Amino acid sequence: MIKFGIGQSLARVEDARLLRGLGRFTDDIAPPRSVQMYVLRSPHAHAEIGGIDFRAARAMPGVHTILTGEDAAADDLGGFPSMVPSTAPGGGPNFTPPFAIIAHGKARYAGQPVAIVVADTLEQAKDAAEAIIVDYEPLPAVASLADADAPGAPLVWNECPDNLDALATFGDKGVVDAAFEKAASTHSVEVRISRVSANPMESRTALGEWNEAEERYELTGGMQSPHMLRAQLAECVFKIPPNKIRVRAFDVGGGFGMKGVPHPEPALVLWAARKVRRPVRWTSERSEAFLSDCHSRDHTSRCELALDSGARILALRFFARANLGAYLSLAGLHCAQGNIGHLSGVYTTPAIYAEVRSYFTHTVPIGPYRGAGRPEAITVLERAIDAAAFDLRMDPAELRRRNLIGPDQMPYDTGFQFTYDSGNYPVSQTKAEEAAGWANFEERRLESLRRGKLRGIGMGHIVEIAAGMNDEMGAIDVEADGSVTISTGFHNHGQGQETTMRQLVSEFLGVPPDRIKYRDSDTDVQPFGFGSAGSRAAAVGGALFKAISEKIIEKGKVIAAIMLDTSAEEIDFVDGTFTARSTNRTATLAEVAALAHQPMGLPQGMEGGLSHKQMFRPKGPTFPNGCHICEVEIDPETGRSEILGYWVCEDVGRSINPMIVAGQMHGGVVQGLGQAMGEFIEYDEEGQLLTGSFMDYQMPRALDMPQITTISNNVPSPNNPLGIKGAGESGTVGAMPAGLNAVCNALQPLGIRHFDMPATPWRVWQAIQHAGGIEALHKAAHETA
Amino acid sequence: MTNTLTMTVNGASVTRDVPANTLLVHFLRDSLRLTGTHVGCDTTQCGACTVHLDGSAVKSCTTLAMTCEGSDVTTIEGLASGDTLHPMQEAFRANHGLQCGFCTPGFVMSAIKIVERLGSGFDDTALREELEGNICRCTGYHNIMKSIRAGAEAMTSKQKTSPDNGAE
Ligand code: FES
Ligand code: FES
């Protein structure tokens, strides 16, 4: 048998069906008698809804039902809660309006569901929706974070003055202020983290069914966490026990955090399915996705560094404003303030103080997107480091090096929020610098300058929390022939878990991969789980399956001892075989499983079977880290940036499948660069979305993106038995600052100290013009020549 | 208003009655239940819907089904022969050219036509330009490039040894 275990770059099991077009995405499923749902959405960012006249629409061909917020209120349907408590500006708990599944009386963002039409075909539903007359009274809206608390700004919620929902502070301000007093130099930078949309290529989708026989709802959909969604649908929306809802997911075409957040439509299809007693299908169109998917980031902040005379960081102060949108999504406040611990970065920073103000605006709620607060905090920190280096005329790599946490300091308590598990940051930086040719960069800059181009290099040296949500439930069901079926609360949406989870179980139990079945997440299979998010599945899943396997082996040894006529203590288990120590008597897992399923052959009182299900909590979270370097060249005539190279030296701890880890890194990096270089969501002053399609929203394409060199400097984590750290998000966390620092570095010869993302040609060109244009560049070229 | 439409899809002749405004992608997905061809956008930007129509890669989300009367269409489901993947599919598998797999059918269909037009001697920039009409959110394109390069090698070397292999 070719070993199929931990550490091997095995081709993925799931690819066979996906490559043949035989995947099972939710929109591929069309049950008999199913009908289509169309969501009529508010065209206004803020409006009073006087009445909805749908009599004519209801009579149109194919229409089964039309439902509005009034019906939802009559059925006592609730909304989705926020999972993060915070503090109101005057103290006490913050105001927490649930994320409504349909507007009732008032619309608070353009794109909010106002009515649903269920018809035989989507065309019929759309035609009927056009015949619905909604009596809107448009109201003034506040559509941007900058205007959220401007004097006289319209309120999203009367309960929330100045639209300021939460004011959270972290750290000891007195200590930090005192450190700033004694500093040899202080440096401040204001950074805007633009608003973006996750845009998985499969947009959100949901199939709702009412199971008449079992009197319960059944949901199939593109999601990351079926269990969390079920819990919220049951408790908050329908107010029924969770076992009255089954939620499952099959193939999911990307999620990136966004699909981990409950959105209105899964609730709406279930509600409608029960009304019309038919399966109800809904798939978001892309323009609908831009309006209604939770957006992400949208954050401005000022970061200040206090340095001593040796350029060592004494303290950091951080003041941020975060947009929440019109409602609190499940993780909206988490993105704003839940990952503020990342301000420590990879540096020894004795004192940190942070203040985060979170505001409502008349925009779609903010949700998580690859990193969920991590890239925000880290990008600001890494920009502050580069700005300080600019002020001190110092190499930013050198400034970093002087402040890095050393490997001998691990595990390292940052004194702020996190205790880092392990890592060798200085070596990662050295390896990345060598790969990128950091030391010779100035020569390349001059060479570009001679061609009239601006060349820049940027570093993002990052650490991020993974596997923060520690608990997970899993099961290994062992059949009587020793083949196994594995299930967890995770759900694969591209990370290769069908392969990596098999690798784990194959390693632990010695079962060949073709005898392992991986089950998609299904709340009927097991009652609990947290899903795939926060770079957790590898680290938590590794520990979980190890724990379950150990239980199976422990019981297997007792049974093997009966077969081999010895005691369980005398049995060893290696590669799927039980051996009586110092003998040649063996029993395979299959043989042991066979006896386990014949209780007559087992001692009195012994439970039959070998299957085991449990929850598990590893010791602590993990901290993947890495040094990212990006090199760009800007054409000052057009403002266009070309990314010339990208290098990352990463530490993901022990990796289950290095090929998959590299893939996660590539994808993560491009999402980070996508945001730094081009993506942004924009609303106009009235709250109308201006970037509502792939024509207006610049998704990174092959031509815009570089080859990515990945180097490993893996240091196993002591916080779980396999030493796995996780790989899902760190690429994005590193690429946003590395890309942005490279652009800022390229603009530096023009005297530009900071430039805000996204580095679109238009914005870069404008910045160059403001700094004196090409003439200034020629002058700079002359001076350096 | 429905019309009768006949075309060849993956080698078999099919006839269905469809409304005149049916798009090819919906004809494939809804009428024929060939759901490997995906829809990723509504502005002809993403290429998830790419199929082969009379020998060219086209976006089936922007093609009216009625204009394909009598045409020969190949979808992702029509590439493999039995258990043997098309060399381009195999190259994506071997090089981890897919993550969630949603964009993948479109990339594979585009890639095959790129190689049929350009052979295997293209440079990176040319290939990246050729992929202008396909968006992938997961892979960062790095391994897609690698996959297409490997697929091109396999397709062209196969063509040299046996002329009617490697294409559809
Ligand atoms: S679905 Fe055809 S290009 Fe996007
Ligand atoms: S693999 Fe997910 S979009 Fe390309």
CSV table of N, CA and C in Angstrom, one decimal, chain A residues 11-12 15 18-21 25 27-30 197-202 252-254 256 285-287 369 493-494 659-660 663-664 666-667 670-671 679 693-695 697 699-703 705-708, chain B residues 29 33 35-36 38-43 45-46 76-77 80 82-85 89 92-94 96 98-105 108 124-125 128-129 131-133 135-143 145:
chain,number,residue,atom,x,y,z
A,11,ALA,N,-2.8,14.0,-4.4
A,11,ALA,CA,-3.8,14.7,-5.2
A,11,ALA,C,-5.2,14.5,-4.5
A,12,ARG,N,-6.1,15.4,-4.7
A,12,ARG,CA,-7.3,15.4,-3.9
A,12,ARG,C,-8.3,14.4,-4.4
A,15,ASP,N,-11.4,15.9,-6.4
A,15,ASP,CA,-11.2,16.5,-7.7
A,15,ASP,C,-11.9,15.6,-8.8
A,18,LEU,N,-15.4,16.9,-9.3
A,18,LEU,CA,-15.4,18.3,-9.7
A,18,LEU,C,-14.9,18.5,-11.1
A,19,LEU,N,-13.9,17.7,-11.5
A,19,LEU,CA,-13.3,17.9,-12.8
A,19,LEU,C,-14.2,17.4,-13.9
A,20,ARG,N,-15.1,16.5,-13.6
A,20,ARG,CA,-16.0,15.9,-14.6
A,20,ARG,C,-17.3,16.7,-14.7
A,21,GLY,N,-17.4,17.7,-13.9
A,21,GLY,CA,-18.7,18.4,-13.9
A,21,GLY,C,-19.8,17.6,-13.1
A,25,PHE,N,-23.4,21.0,-6.4
A,25,PHE,CA,-23.6,22.3,-5.9
A,25,PHE,C,-25.1,22.4,-5.7
A,27,ASP,N,-27.4,24.5,-6.5
A,27,ASP,CA,-28.3,24.9,-7.6
A,27,ASP,C,-28.3,23.7,-8.6
A,28,ASP,N,-27.5,22.7,-8.5
A,28,ASP,CA,-27.6,21.6,-9.4
A,28,ASP,C,-28.8,20.6,-9.0
A,29,ILE,N,-29.3,20.9,-7.8
A,29,ILE,CA,-30.4,20.0,-7.3
A,29,ILE,C,-31.7,20.6,-7.6
A,30,ALA,N,-32.5,19.8,-8.3
A,30,ALA,CA,-33.9,20.3,-8.7
A,30,ALA,C,-34.9,19.2,-8.3
A,197,SER,N,-16.1,42.8,-1.2
A,197,SER,CA,-17.1,41.7,-1.2
A,197,SER,C,-16.4,40.4,-1.4
A,198,ALA,N,-16.7,39.4,-0.7
A,198,ALA,CA,-16.0,38.1,-0.8
A,198,ALA,C,-16.1,37.5,-2.1
A,199,ASN,N,-17.3,37.6,-2.7
A,199,ASN,CA,-17.5,37.1,-4.1
A,199,ASN,C,-17.0,35.6,-4.4
A,200,PRO,N,-17.4,34.7,-3.6
A,200,PRO,CA,-17.1,33.3,-4.0
A,200,PRO,C,-17.8,33.1,-5.4
A,201,MET,N,-17.1,32.2,-6.2
A,201,MET,CA,-17.7,32.1,-7.6
A,201,MET,C,-19.0,31.5,-7.6
A,202,GLU,N,-19.3,30.6,-6.7
A,202,GLU,CA,-20.7,30.1,-6.5
A,202,GLU,C,-21.3,31.1,-5.6
A,252,VAL,N,-19.7,23.2,-2.1
A,252,VAL,CA,-19.8,24.6,-1.9
A,252,VAL,C,-18.7,25.3,-2.6
A,253,GLY,N,-19.1,26.3,-3.5
A,253,GLY,CA,-18.1,26.9,-4.4
A,253,GLY,C,-17.5,28.1,-3.8
A,254,GLY,N,-16.7,27.9,-2.7
A,254,GLY,CA,-16.0,29.0,-2.0
A,254,GLY,C,-16.9,29.6,-1.0
A,256,PHE,N,-15.1,31.7,2.1
A,256,PHE,CA,-14.2,32.8,2.5
A,256,PHE,C,-14.7,33.6,3.8
A,285,GLU,N,-28.3,35.8,-8.0
A,285,GLU,CA,-27.6,36.2,-9.2
A,285,GLU,C,-26.4,37.1,-8.8
A,286,ARG,N,-25.5,37.3,-9.6
A,286,ARG,CA,-24.3,38.0,-9.2
A,286,ARG,C,-24.6,39.5,-8.8
A,287,SER,N,-25.4,40.1,-9.5
A,287,SER,CA,-25.7,41.5,-9.1
A,287,SER,C,-26.5,41.6,-7.8
A,369,TYR,N,-14.6,38.1,6.2
A,369,TYR,CA,-14.0,37.7,4.9
A,369,TYR,C,-12.6,37.4,5.2
A,493,HIS,N,-15.3,23.8,1.6
A,493,HIS,CA,-15.7,24.6,0.5
A,493,HIS,C,-14.5,25.0,-0.4
A,494,GLY,N,-13.6,24.1,-0.5
A,494,GLY,CA,-12.5,24.2,-1.4
A,494,GLY,C,-11.2,23.9,-0.8
A,659,MET,N,0.9,20.3,-0.6
A,659,MET,CA,0.4,20.8,-1.9
A,659,MET,C,-0.8,21.7,-1.6
A,660,ILE,N,-1.7,21.2,-0.7
A,660,ILE,CA,-2.9,22.0,-0.4
A,660,ILE,C,-2.6,23.2,0.4
A,663,GLY,N,-1.5,25.8,-2.0
A,663,GLY,CA,-2.7,26.3,-2.7
A,663,GLY,C,-3.4,27.3,-1.9
A,664,GLN,N,-3.6,27.0,-0.6
A,664,GLN,CA,-4.3,28.0,0.3
A,664,GLN,C,-3.5,29.3,0.3
A,666,HIS,N,-1.4,30.5,-2.1
A,666,HIS,CA,-1.6,31.2,-3.3
A,666,HIS,C,-2.9,32.0,-3.4
A,667,GLY,N,-4.0,31.2,-3.0
A,667,GLY,CA,-5.3,31.8,-3.1
A,667,GLY,C,-5.5,33.0,-2.1
A,670,VAL,N,-3.6,36.1,-3.3
A,670,VAL,CA,-4.3,36.8,-4.4
A,670,VAL,C,-5.5,37.6,-3.8
A,671,GLN,N,-6.2,37.0,-2.9
A,671,GLN,CA,-7.3,37.8,-2.3
A,671,GLN,C,-6.8,39.1,-1.6
A,679,GLU,N,-9.8,45.9,-5.8
A,679,GLU,CA,-11.2,45.6,-5.4
A,679,GLU,C,-11.7,46.7,-4.4
A,693,SER,N,-21.3,44.9,-10.1
A,693,SER,CA,-21.1,43.7,-11.0
A,693,SER,C,-19.6,43.5,-11.3
A,694,PHE,N,-19.3,42.5,-11.9
A,694,PHE,CA,-17.9,42.2,-12.2
A,694,PHE,C,-17.3,43.2,-13.3
A,695,MET,N,-18.3,44.0,-13.9
A,695,MET,CA,-17.8,45.1,-14.8
A,695,MET,C,-17.2,46.3,-14.0
A,697,TYR,N,-16.5,46.0,-10.4
A,697,TYR,CA,-15.8,45.6,-9.3
A,697,TYR,C,-14.6,44.8,-9.8
A,699,MET,N,-12.3,42.2,-9.9
A,699,MET,CA,-11.8,41.0,-9.4
A,699,MET,C,-10.4,40.7,-9.9
A,700,PRO,N,-9.5,40.2,-9.1
A,700,PRO,CA,-8.2,39.9,-9.6
A,700,PRO,C,-8.3,38.8,-10.7
A,701,ARG,N,-7.6,39.1,-11.8
A,701,ARG,CA,-7.6,38.1,-12.9
A,701,ARG,C,-6.2,37.6,-13.1
A,702,ALA,N,-6.1,36.5,-13.9
A,702,ALA,CA,-4.7,35.9,-14.1
A,702,ALA,C,-3.7,36.9,-14.5
A,703,LEU,N,-4.0,37.8,-15.4
A,703,LEU,CA,-3.1,38.8,-15.9
A,703,LEU,C,-2.6,39.8,-14.9
A,705,MET,N,-2.0,39.1,-11.7
A,705,MET,CA,-1.4,38.5,-10.6
A,705,MET,C,-0.1,37.8,-10.9
A,706,PRO,N,0.8,37.7,-9.9
A,706,PRO,CA,2.1,37.2,-10.1
A,706,PRO,C,2.2,35.7,-9.9
A,707,GLN,N,3.3,35.1,-10.3
A,707,GLN,CA,3.7,33.8,-9.7
A,707,GLN,C,4.0,34.0,-8.3
A,708,ILE,N,3.8,33.0,-7.4
A,708,ILE,CA,4.0,33.2,-6.0
A,708,ILE,C,5.0,32.2,-5.5
B,29,ARG,N,-28.3,23.1,-18.4
B,29,ARG,CA,-28.5,22.8,-17.0
B,29,ARG,C,-29.9,22.4,-16.7
B,33,ARG,N,-30.2,18.7,-17.8
B,33,ARG,CA,-29.7,18.4,-16.5
B,33,ARG,C,-28.2,18.1,-16.5
B,35,THR,N,-25.3,19.6,-15.2
B,35,THR,CA,-25.1,20.7,-14.3
B,35,THR,C,-23.6,21.0,-14.1
B,36,GLY,N,-22.8,20.4,-14.9
B,36,GLY,CA,-21.3,20.8,-14.7
B,36,GLY,C,-21.0,22.1,-15.3
B,38,HIS,N,-21.4,25.9,-15.2
B,38,HIS,CA,-21.9,26.7,-14.0
B,38,HIS,C,-22.2,28.2,-14.5
B,39,VAL,N,-22.9,28.8,-13.6
B,39,VAL,CA,-23.2,30.3,-13.8
B,39,VAL,C,-22.5,31.0,-12.6
B,40,GLY,N,-21.6,31.9,-12.9
B,40,GLY,CA,-20.9,32.6,-11.9
B,40,GLY,C,-21.2,34.1,-11.9
B,41,CYS,N,-21.9,34.6,-12.9
B,41,CYS,CA,-22.1,36.0,-13.0
B,41,CYS,C,-23.3,36.3,-13.9
B,42,ASP,N,-23.6,37.6,-14.1
B,42,ASP,CA,-24.7,37.9,-15.0
B,42,ASP,C,-24.2,39.0,-16.0
B,43,THR,N,-22.9,39.1,-16.1
B,43,THR,CA,-22.4,40.1,-17.1
B,43,THR,C,-21.3,39.6,-18.0
B,45,GLN,N,-18.6,37.9,-17.5
B,45,GLN,CA,-17.3,38.2,-17.1
B,45,GLN,C,-16.5,37.0,-16.5
B,46,CYS,N,-17.1,35.9,-16.0
B,46,CYS,CA,-16.4,35.0,-15.2
B,46,CYS,C,-16.0,33.7,-15.9
B,76,ILE,N,-18.3,20.0,-20.0
B,76,ILE,CA,-17.3,19.4,-19.2
B,76,ILE,C,-17.6,17.9,-19.0
B,77,GLU,N,-18.9,17.5,-19.0
B,77,GLU,CA,-19.3,16.1,-18.8
B,77,GLU,C,-18.8,15.3,-20.0
B,80,ALA,N,-14.2,13.4,-20.6
B,80,ALA,CA,-13.5,12.2,-20.2
B,80,ALA,C,-14.0,11.0,-21.0
B,82,GLY,N,-14.9,7.4,-20.5
B,82,GLY,CA,-15.0,6.4,-19.4
B,82,GLY,C,-14.3,6.9,-18.1
B,83,ASP,N,-13.5,6.1,-17.6
B,83,ASP,CA,-12.8,6.5,-16.4
B,83,ASP,C,-11.5,7.4,-16.7
B,84,THR,N,-11.2,7.5,-17.9
B,84,THR,CA,-10.0,8.2,-18.3
B,84,THR,C,-10.3,9.7,-18.5
B,85,LEU,N,-9.7,10.5,-17.7
B,85,LEU,CA,-9.9,12.0,-17.8
B,85,LEU,C,-9.2,12.5,-19.1
B,89,GLN,N,-8.0,17.7,-17.9
B,89,GLN,CA,-8.6,17.5,-16.6
B,89,GLN,C,-7.6,16.8,-15.7
B,92,PHE,N,-5.1,19.3,-14.3
B,92,PHE,CA,-5.7,20.1,-13.2
B,92,PHE,C,-5.6,19.3,-11.9
B,93,ARG,N,-5.9,18.0,-12.0
B,93,ARG,CA,-5.9,17.1,-10.8
B,93,ARG,C,-4.5,17.0,-10.3
B,94,ALA,N,-3.6,16.7,-11.2
B,94,ALA,CA,-2.2,16.4,-10.7
B,94,ALA,C,-1.5,17.7,-10.2
B,96,HIS,N,-3.1,20.4,-8.6
B,96,HIS,CA,-4.0,21.1,-7.7
B,96,HIS,C,-4.5,22.4,-8.3
B,98,LEU,N,-7.4,23.2,-8.9
B,98,LEU,CA,-8.8,23.6,-8.4
B,98,LEU,C,-8.9,23.5,-6.9
B,99,GLN,N,-9.7,24.4,-6.4
B,99,GLN,CA,-10.0,24.3,-4.9
B,99,GLN,C,-11.5,24.0,-4.8
B,100,CYS,N,-12.3,25.0,-4.8
B,100,CYS,CA,-13.8,24.7,-4.7
B,100,CYS,C,-14.3,24.0,-5.9
B,101,GLY,N,-13.7,24.2,-7.1
B,101,GLY,CA,-14.1,23.5,-8.3
B,101,GLY,C,-15.2,24.2,-9.0
B,102,PHE,N,-15.7,25.3,-8.6
B,102,PHE,CA,-16.8,25.9,-9.2
B,102,PHE,C,-16.4,26.5,-10.6
B,103,CYS,N,-15.3,27.2,-10.6
B,103,CYS,CA,-14.8,27.8,-11.9
B,103,CYS,C,-14.2,26.8,-12.8
B,104,THR,N,-13.9,25.6,-12.3
B,104,THR,CA,-13.0,24.7,-12.9
B,104,THR,C,-13.5,24.2,-14.3
B,105,PRO,N,-14.8,23.8,-14.4
B,105,PRO,CA,-15.2,23.4,-15.7
B,105,PRO,C,-15.0,24.5,-16.8
B,108,VAL,N,-11.2,24.6,-17.6
B,108,VAL,CA,-10.7,23.4,-18.4
B,108,VAL,C,-11.2,23.6,-19.8
B,124,ASP,N,4.2,32.7,-20.3
B,124,ASP,CA,3.3,33.0,-19.2
B,124,ASP,C,2.3,34.1,-19.4
B,125,THR,N,2.9,35.2,-20.0
B,125,THR,CA,2.1,36.4,-20.2
B,125,THR,C,1.0,36.1,-21.2
B,128,ARG,N,-1.7,34.1,-19.4
B,128,ARG,CA,-2.5,34.9,-18.5
B,128,ARG,C,-3.4,35.8,-19.3
B,129,GLU,N,-3.0,36.3,-20.4
B,129,GLU,CA,-3.9,37.1,-21.3
B,129,GLU,C,-5.0,36.3,-21.8
B,131,LEU,N,-6.4,34.0,-20.5
B,131,LEU,CA,-7.4,33.6,-19.4
B,131,LEU,C,-8.2,34.8,-19.0
B,132,GLU,N,-8.2,35.9,-19.7
B,132,GLU,CA,-8.9,37.1,-19.4
B,132,GLU,C,-10.3,36.9,-19.1
B,133,GLY,N,-11.0,35.9,-19.7
B,133,GLY,CA,-12.4,35.8,-19.6
B,133,GLY,C,-12.8,34.8,-18.5
B,135,ILE,N,-12.6,33.8,-14.3
B,135,ILE,CA,-12.2,34.3,-13.0
B,135,ILE,C,-12.3,33.1,-12.0
B,136,CYS,N,-11.2,33.0,-11.2
B,136,CYS,CA,-11.2,32.0,-10.1
B,136,CYS,C,-10.9,32.8,-8.9
B,137,ARG,N,-11.7,32.5,-7.8
B,137,ARG,CA,-11.6,33.2,-6.6
B,137,ARG,C,-10.7,32.4,-5.6
B,138,CYS,N,-10.5,31.2,-5.9
B,138,CYS,CA,-9.8,30.3,-4.9
B,138,CYS,C,-8.3,30.2,-5.1
B,139,THR,N,-7.9,29.9,-6.3
B,139,THR,CA,-6.5,29.3,-6.5
B,139,THR,C,-5.4,30.4,-6.6
B,140,GLY,N,-5.8,31.6,-6.8
B,140,GLY,CA,-4.8,32.6,-7.1
B,140,GLY,C,-4.1,32.5,-8.5
B,141,TYR,N,-4.7,31.6,-9.3
B,141,TYR,CA,-4.2,31.3,-10.7
B,141,TYR,C,-2.9,30.5,-10.8
B,142,HIS,N,-2.1,30.6,-9.7
B,142,HIS,CA,-0.7,30.0,-9.8
B,142,HIS,C,-0.8,28.5,-10.3
B,143,ASN,N,-1.6,27.7,-9.6
B,143,ASN,CA,-1.7,26.3,-10.0
B,143,ASN,C,-2.5,26.1,-11.3
B,145,MET,N,-2.2,28.0,-13.9
B,145,MET,CA,-1.1,28.2,-14.9
B,145,MET,C,-0.3,26.9,-15.1
